[in-house]
mmCIF file of C-alpha atoms in Angstrom:
data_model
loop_
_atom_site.group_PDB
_atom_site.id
_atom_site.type_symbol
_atom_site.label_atom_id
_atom_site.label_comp_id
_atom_site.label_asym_id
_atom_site.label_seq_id
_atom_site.Cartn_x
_atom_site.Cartn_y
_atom_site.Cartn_z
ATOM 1 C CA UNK A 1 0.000 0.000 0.000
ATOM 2 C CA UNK A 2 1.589 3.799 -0.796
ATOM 3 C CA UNK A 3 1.507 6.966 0.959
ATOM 4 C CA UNK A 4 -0.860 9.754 0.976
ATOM 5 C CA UNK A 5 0.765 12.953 0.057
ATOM 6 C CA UNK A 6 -0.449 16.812 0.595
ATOM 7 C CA UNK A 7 0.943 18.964 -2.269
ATOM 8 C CA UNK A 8 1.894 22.771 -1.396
ATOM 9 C CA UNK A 9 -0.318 23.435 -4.273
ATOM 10 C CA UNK A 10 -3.526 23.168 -2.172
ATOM 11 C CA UNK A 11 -1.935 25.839 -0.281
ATOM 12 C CA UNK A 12 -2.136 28.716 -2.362
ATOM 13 C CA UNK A 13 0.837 30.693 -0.877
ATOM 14 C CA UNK A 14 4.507 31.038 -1.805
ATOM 15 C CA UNK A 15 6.066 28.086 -2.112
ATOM 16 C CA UNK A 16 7.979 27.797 1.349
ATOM 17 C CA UNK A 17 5.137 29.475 3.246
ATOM 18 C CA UNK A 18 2.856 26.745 1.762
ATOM 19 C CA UNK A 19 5.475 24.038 3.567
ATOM 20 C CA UNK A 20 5.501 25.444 6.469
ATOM 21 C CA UNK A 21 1.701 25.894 6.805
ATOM 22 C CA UNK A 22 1.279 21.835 5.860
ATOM 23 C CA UNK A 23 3.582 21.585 8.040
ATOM 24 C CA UNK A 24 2.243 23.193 10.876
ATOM 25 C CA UNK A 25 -0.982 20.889 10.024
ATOM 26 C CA UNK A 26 0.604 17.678 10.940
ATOM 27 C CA UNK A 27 1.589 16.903 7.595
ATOM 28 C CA UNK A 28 5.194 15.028 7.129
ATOM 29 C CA UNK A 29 4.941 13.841 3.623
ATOM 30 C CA UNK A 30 4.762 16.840 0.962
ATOM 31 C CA UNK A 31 4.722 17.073 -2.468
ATOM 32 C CA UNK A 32 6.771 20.669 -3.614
ATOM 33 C CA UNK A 33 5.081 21.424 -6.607
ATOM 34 C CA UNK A 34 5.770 24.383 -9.244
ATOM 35 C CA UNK A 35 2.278 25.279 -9.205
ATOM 36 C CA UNK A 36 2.818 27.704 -5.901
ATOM 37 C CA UNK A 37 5.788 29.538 -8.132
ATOM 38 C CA UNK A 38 3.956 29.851 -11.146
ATOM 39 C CA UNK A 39 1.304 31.583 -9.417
ATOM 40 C CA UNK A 40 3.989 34.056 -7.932
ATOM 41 C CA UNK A 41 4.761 35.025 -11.495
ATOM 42 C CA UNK A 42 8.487 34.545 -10.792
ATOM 43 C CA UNK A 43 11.423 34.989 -13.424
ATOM 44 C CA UNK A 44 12.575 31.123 -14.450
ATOM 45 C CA UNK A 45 16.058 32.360 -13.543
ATOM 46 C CA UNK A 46 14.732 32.560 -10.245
ATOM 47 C CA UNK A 47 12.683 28.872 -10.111
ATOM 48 C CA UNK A 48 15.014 26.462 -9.238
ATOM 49 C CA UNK A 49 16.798 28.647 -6.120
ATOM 50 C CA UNK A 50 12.690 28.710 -5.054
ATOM 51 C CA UNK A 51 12.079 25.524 -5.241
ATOM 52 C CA UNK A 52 15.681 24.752 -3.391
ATOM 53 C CA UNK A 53 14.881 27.100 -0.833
ATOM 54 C CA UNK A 54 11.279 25.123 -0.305
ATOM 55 C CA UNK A 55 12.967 22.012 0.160
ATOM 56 C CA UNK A 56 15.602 23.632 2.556
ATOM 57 C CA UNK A 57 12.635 25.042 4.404
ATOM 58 C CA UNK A 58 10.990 21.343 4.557
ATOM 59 C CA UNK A 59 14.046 19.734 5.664
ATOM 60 C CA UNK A 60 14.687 22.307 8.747
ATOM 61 C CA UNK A 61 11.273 21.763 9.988
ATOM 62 C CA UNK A 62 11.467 17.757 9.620
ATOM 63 C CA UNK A 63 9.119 17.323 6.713
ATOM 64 C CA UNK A 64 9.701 14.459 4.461
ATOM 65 C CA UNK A 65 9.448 16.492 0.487
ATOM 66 C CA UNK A 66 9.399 12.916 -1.254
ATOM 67 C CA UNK A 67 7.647 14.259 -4.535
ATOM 68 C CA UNK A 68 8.525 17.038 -6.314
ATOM 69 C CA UNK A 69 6.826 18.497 -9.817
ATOM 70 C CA UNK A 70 9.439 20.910 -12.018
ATOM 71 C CA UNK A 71 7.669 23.369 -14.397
ATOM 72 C CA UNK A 72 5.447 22.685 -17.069
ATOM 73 C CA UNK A 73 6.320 22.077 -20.662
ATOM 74 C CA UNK A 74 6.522 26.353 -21.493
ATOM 75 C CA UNK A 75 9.745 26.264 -19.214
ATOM 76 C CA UNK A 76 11.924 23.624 -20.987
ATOM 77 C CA UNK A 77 10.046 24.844 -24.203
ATOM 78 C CA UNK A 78 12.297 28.378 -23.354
ATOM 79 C CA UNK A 79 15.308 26.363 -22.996
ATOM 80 C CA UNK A 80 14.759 23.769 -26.376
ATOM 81 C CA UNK A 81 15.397 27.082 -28.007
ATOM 82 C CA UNK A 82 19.102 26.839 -27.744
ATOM 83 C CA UNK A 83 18.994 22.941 -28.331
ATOM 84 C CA UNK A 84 17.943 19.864 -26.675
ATOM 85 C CA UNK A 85 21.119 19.717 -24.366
ATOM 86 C CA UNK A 86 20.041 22.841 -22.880
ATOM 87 C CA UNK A 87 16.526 21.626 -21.844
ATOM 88 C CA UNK A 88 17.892 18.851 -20.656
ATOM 89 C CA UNK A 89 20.431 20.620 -18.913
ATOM 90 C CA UNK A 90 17.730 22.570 -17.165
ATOM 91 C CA UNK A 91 15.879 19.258 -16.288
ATOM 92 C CA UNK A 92 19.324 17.842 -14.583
ATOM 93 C CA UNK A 93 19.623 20.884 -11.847
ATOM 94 C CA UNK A 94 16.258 20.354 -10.801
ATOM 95 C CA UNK A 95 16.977 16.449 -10.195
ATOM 96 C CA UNK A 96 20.159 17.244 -8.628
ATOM 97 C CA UNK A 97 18.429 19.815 -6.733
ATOM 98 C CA UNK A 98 15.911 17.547 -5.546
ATOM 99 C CA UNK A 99 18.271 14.720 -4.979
ATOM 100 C CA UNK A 100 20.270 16.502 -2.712
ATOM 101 C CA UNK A 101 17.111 17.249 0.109
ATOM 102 C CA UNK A 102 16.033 13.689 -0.020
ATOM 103 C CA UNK A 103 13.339 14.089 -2.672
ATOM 104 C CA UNK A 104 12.955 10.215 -4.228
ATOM 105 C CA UNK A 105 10.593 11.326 -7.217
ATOM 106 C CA UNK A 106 10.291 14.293 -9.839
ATOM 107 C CA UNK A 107 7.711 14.632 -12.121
ATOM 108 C CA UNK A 108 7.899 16.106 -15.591
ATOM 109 C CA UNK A 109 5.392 16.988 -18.087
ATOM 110 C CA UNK A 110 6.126 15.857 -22.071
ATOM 111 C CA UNK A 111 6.786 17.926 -24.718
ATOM 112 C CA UNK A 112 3.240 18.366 -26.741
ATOM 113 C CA UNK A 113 2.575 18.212 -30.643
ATOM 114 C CA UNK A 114 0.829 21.381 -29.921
ATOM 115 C CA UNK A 115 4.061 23.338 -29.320
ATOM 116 C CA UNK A 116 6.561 20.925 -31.313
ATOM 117 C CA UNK A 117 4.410 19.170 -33.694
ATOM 118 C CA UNK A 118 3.709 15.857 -33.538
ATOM 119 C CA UNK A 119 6.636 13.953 -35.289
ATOM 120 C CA UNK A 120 9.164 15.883 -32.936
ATOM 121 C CA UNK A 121 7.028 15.578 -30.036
ATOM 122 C CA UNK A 122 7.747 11.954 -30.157
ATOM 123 C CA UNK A 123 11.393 12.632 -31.004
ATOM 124 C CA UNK A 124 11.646 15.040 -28.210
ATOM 125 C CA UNK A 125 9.946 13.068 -25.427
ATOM 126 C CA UNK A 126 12.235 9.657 -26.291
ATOM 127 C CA UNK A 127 15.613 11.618 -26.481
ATOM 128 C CA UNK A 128 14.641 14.286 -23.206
ATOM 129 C CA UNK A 129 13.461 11.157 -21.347
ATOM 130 C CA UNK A 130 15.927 8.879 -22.193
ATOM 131 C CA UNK A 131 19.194 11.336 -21.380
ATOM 132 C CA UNK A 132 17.148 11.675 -17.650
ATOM 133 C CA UNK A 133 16.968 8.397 -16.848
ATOM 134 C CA UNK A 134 20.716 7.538 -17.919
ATOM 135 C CA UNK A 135 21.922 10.459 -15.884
ATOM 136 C CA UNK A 136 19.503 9.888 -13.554
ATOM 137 C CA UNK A 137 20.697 6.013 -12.918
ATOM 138 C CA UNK A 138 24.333 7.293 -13.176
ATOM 139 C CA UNK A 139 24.443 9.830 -10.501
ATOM 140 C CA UNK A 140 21.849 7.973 -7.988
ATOM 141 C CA UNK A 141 19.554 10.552 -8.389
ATOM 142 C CA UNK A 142 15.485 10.813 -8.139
ATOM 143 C CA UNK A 143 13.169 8.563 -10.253
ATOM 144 C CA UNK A 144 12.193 10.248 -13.415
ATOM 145 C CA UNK A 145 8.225 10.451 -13.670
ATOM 146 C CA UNK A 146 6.322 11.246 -16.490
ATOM 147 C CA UNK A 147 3.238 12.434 -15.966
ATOM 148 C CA UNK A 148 -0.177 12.157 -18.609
ATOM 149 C CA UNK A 149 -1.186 14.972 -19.761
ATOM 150 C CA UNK A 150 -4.691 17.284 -19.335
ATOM 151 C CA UNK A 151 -5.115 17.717 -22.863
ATOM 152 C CA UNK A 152 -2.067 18.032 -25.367
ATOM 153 C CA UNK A 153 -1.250 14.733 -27.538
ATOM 154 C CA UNK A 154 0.614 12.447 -27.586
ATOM 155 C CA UNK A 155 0.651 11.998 -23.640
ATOM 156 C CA UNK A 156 -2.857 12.823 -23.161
ATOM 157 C CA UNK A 157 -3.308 9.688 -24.208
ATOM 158 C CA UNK A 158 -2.182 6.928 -21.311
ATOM 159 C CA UNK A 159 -1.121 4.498 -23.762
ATOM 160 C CA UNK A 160 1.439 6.519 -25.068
ATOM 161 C CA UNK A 161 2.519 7.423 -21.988
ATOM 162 C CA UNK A 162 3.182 3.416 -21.509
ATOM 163 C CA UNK A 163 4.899 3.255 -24.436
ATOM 164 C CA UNK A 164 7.093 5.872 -24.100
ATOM 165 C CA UNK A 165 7.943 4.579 -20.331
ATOM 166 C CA UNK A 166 8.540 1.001 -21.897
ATOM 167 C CA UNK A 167 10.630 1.885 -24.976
ATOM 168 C CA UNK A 168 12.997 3.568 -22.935
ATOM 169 C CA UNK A 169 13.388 0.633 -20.033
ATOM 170 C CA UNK A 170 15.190 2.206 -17.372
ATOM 171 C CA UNK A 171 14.780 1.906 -13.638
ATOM 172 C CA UNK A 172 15.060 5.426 -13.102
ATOM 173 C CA UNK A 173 11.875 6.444 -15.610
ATOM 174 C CA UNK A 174 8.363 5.431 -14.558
ATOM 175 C CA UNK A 175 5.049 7.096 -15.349
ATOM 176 C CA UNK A 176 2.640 9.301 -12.948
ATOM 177 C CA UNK A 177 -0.851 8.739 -13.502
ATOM 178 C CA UNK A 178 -2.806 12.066 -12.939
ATOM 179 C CA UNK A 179 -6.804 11.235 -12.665
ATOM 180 C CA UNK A 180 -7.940 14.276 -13.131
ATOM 181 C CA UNK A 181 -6.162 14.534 -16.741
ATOM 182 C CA UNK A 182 -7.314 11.026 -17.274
ATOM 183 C CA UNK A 183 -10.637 11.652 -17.087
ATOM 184 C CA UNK A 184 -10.839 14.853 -19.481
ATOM 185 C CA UNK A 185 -9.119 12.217 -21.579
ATOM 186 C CA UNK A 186 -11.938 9.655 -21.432
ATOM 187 C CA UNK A 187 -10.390 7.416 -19.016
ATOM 188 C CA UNK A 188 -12.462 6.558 -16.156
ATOM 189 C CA UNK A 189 -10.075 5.031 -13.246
ATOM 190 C CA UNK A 190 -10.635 0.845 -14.480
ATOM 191 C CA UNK A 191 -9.814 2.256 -18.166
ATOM 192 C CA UNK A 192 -6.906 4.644 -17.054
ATOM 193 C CA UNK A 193 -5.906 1.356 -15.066
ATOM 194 C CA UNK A 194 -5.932 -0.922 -17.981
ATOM 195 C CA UNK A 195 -4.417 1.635 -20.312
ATOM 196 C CA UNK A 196 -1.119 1.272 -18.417
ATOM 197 C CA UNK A 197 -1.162 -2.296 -17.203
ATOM 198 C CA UNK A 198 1.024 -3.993 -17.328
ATOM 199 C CA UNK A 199 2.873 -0.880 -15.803
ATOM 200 C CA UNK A 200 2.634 0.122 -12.062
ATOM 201 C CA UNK A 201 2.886 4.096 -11.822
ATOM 202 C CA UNK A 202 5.187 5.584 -9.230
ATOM 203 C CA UNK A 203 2.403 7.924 -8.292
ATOM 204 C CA UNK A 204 -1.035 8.926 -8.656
ATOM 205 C CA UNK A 205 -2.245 12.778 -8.591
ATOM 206 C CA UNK A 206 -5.092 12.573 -6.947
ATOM 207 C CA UNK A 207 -7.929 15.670 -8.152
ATOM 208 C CA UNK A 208 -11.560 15.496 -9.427
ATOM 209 C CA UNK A 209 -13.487 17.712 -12.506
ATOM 210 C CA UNK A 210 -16.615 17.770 -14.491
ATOM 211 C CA UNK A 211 -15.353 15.985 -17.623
ATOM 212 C CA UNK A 212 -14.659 19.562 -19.538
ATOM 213 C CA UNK A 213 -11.317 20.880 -18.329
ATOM 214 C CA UNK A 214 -8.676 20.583 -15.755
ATOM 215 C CA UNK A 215 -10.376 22.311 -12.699
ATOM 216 C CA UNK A 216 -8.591 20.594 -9.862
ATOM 217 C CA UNK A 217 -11.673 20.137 -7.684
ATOM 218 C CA UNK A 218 -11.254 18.116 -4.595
ATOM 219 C CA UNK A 219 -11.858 14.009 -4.817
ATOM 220 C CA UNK A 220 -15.681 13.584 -5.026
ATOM 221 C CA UNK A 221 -16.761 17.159 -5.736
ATOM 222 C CA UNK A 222 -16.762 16.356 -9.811
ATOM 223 C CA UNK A 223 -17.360 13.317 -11.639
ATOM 224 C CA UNK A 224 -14.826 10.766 -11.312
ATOM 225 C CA UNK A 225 -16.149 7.161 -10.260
ATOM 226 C CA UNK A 226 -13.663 6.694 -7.129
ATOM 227 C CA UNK A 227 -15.541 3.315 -5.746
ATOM 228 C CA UNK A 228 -13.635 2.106 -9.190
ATOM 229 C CA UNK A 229 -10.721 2.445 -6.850
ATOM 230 C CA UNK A 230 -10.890 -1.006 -5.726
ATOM 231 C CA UNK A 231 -11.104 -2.333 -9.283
ATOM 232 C CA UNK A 232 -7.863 -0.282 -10.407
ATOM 233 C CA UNK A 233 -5.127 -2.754 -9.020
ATOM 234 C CA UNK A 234 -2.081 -1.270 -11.202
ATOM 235 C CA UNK A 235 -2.718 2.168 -9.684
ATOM 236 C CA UNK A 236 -3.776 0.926 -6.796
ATOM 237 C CA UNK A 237 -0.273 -0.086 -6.351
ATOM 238 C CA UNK A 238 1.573 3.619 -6.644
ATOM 239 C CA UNK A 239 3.965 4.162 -3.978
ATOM 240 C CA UNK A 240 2.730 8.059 -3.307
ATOM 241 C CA UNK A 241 -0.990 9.335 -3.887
ATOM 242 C CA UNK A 242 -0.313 12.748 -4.178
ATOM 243 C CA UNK A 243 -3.596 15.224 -3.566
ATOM 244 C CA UNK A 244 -3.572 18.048 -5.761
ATOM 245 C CA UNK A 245 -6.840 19.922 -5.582
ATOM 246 C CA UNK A 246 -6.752 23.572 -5.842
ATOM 247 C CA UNK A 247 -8.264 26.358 -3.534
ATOM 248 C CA UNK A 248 -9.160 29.347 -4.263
ATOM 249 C CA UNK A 249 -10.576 30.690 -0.955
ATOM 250 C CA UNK A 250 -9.225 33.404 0.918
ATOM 251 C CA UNK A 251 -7.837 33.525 3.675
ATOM 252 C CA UNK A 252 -5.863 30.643 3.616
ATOM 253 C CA UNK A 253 -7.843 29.134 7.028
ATOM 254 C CA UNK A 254 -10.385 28.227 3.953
ATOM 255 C CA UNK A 255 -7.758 26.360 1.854
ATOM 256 C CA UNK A 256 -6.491 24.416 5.638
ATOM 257 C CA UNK A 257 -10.275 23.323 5.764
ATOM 258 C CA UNK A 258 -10.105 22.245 2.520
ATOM 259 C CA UNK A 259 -7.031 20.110 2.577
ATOM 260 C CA UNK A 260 -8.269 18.391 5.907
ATOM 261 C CA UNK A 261 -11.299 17.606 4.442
ATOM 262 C CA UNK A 262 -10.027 15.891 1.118
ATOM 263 C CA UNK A 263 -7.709 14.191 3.126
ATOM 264 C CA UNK A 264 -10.536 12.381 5.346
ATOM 265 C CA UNK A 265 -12.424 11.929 1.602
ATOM 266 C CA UNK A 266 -9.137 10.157 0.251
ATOM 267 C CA UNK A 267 -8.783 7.626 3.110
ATOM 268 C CA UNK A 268 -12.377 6.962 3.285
ATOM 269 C CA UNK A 269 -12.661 6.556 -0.366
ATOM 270 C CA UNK A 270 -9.146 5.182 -1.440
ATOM 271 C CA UNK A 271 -8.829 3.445 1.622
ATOM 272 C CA UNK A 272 -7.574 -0.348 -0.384
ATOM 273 C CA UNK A 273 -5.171 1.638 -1.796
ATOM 274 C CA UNK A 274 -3.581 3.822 1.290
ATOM 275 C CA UNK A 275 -1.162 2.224 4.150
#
């Protein structure tokens, strides 16, 4: 059974503040996620020392940051500018980064047809994936995880999300199932399940919506069938259910209600799959 994890994303703070208030909760297990800094409209010179500084800040207070999610596809699309080795390059600090405050995975969005076009898409996702995972394996760093997408092909699509994952073959590179992107996607959790198998993701992100677009809502407040759970034994078996709803409330005492009360729907509801 895997661990229930509270991303700083439900915390709609800056990024260390958001640590600190989880924290402060009772919370040991944390997810840093680049959500809080994109919010915070920060410079990407300035992302990684943030996200350092977050995981400095949960390692002082005795929090355990065992997930971590770099920036979305836009950032490394910045970087592909000057050529592949430089997104990659990017990609590396924020592993080593991560890998040096105890961190065991990072997640990673692909690279979309949408901005790249399809054929290079594909090109781009095998070579950027493939250099991670070697480096990754080399240097005893985090576990690569490559997370479906909300709506962009090819990885929208959980199948190719398995492929990619099982062309490249590598200890270091799994995939991240994220339900809420599944189900804009037409997977329901038993389809999203058998779309991977015979896979087992390193981690689930754990959010609900209406079907339309990517809204984040917390489990059971859209329409996501999560008494599937039991029937989804391949995701069932991730080692860290991450819960990523958003909140918009203010003040933040709204967003603390929040994330106690999705965490007492997640171990009601997912309780087969939680230790």
């Amino acid at each position: 059974m895997g661990s229930l994890v509270v991303s700083t994303r439900m915390i709609p703070v800056e990024l260390s503040r958001a640590v600190e208030i989880l924290y402060s909760m009772g919370f040991e297990l944390i997810d840093i996620n680049y959500a809080n800094v994109e919010r915070s409209e920060t410079d990407y010179p300035s992302i990684a020392n943030i996200m350092r500084l977050s995981l400095l800040t949960a390692v002082k207070l005795g929090a355990k940051p065992v997930t971590l999610h770099a920036p979305w596809e836009d950032y490394f699309i910045v970087y592909l500018g000057k050529g592949l080795e430089h997104a990659v390059g990017e990609a590396k600090i924020f592993l080593e980064i991560a890998g040096s405050y105890g961190v065991e995975v990072v997640v990673f969005h692909g690279f979309s047809s949408k901005r790249v076009g399809s054929y290079r898409a594909e090109w781009l996702n095998k070579r950027f994936f493939s250099e991670l995972a070697e480096y990754a394996e080399k240097e005893g760093l985090p576990i690569v995880a490559v997370e479906n997408s909300s709506g962009a092909k090819p990885l929208n699509q959980i199948e190719n999300l398995r492929k990619l994952v099982e062309s490249i073959d590598s200890p270091k590179l799994m995939a991240c199932i994220d339900t809420g992107h599944a189900f804009i996607n037409g997977y329901d959790l038993v389809k999203a399940d058998k779309a991977l198998s015979p896979l087992t993701p390193i981690c689930l992100h754990l959010h609900d919506n209406r079907g339309r677009r990517d809204e984040h809502l917390p489990i059971g407040c859209g329409g996501i069938n999560w008494l599937q759970a039991r029937l989804a034994k391949s995701l069932g078996s991730a080692e860290y259910f991450v819960l990523e709803s958003d909140c918009t409330s203010d003040p933040v005492d709204s967003c603390k209600a929040q994330v106690l009360a999705t965490v007492g729907s997640a171990r009601s509801v997912l309780k087969g799959w939680l230790s």
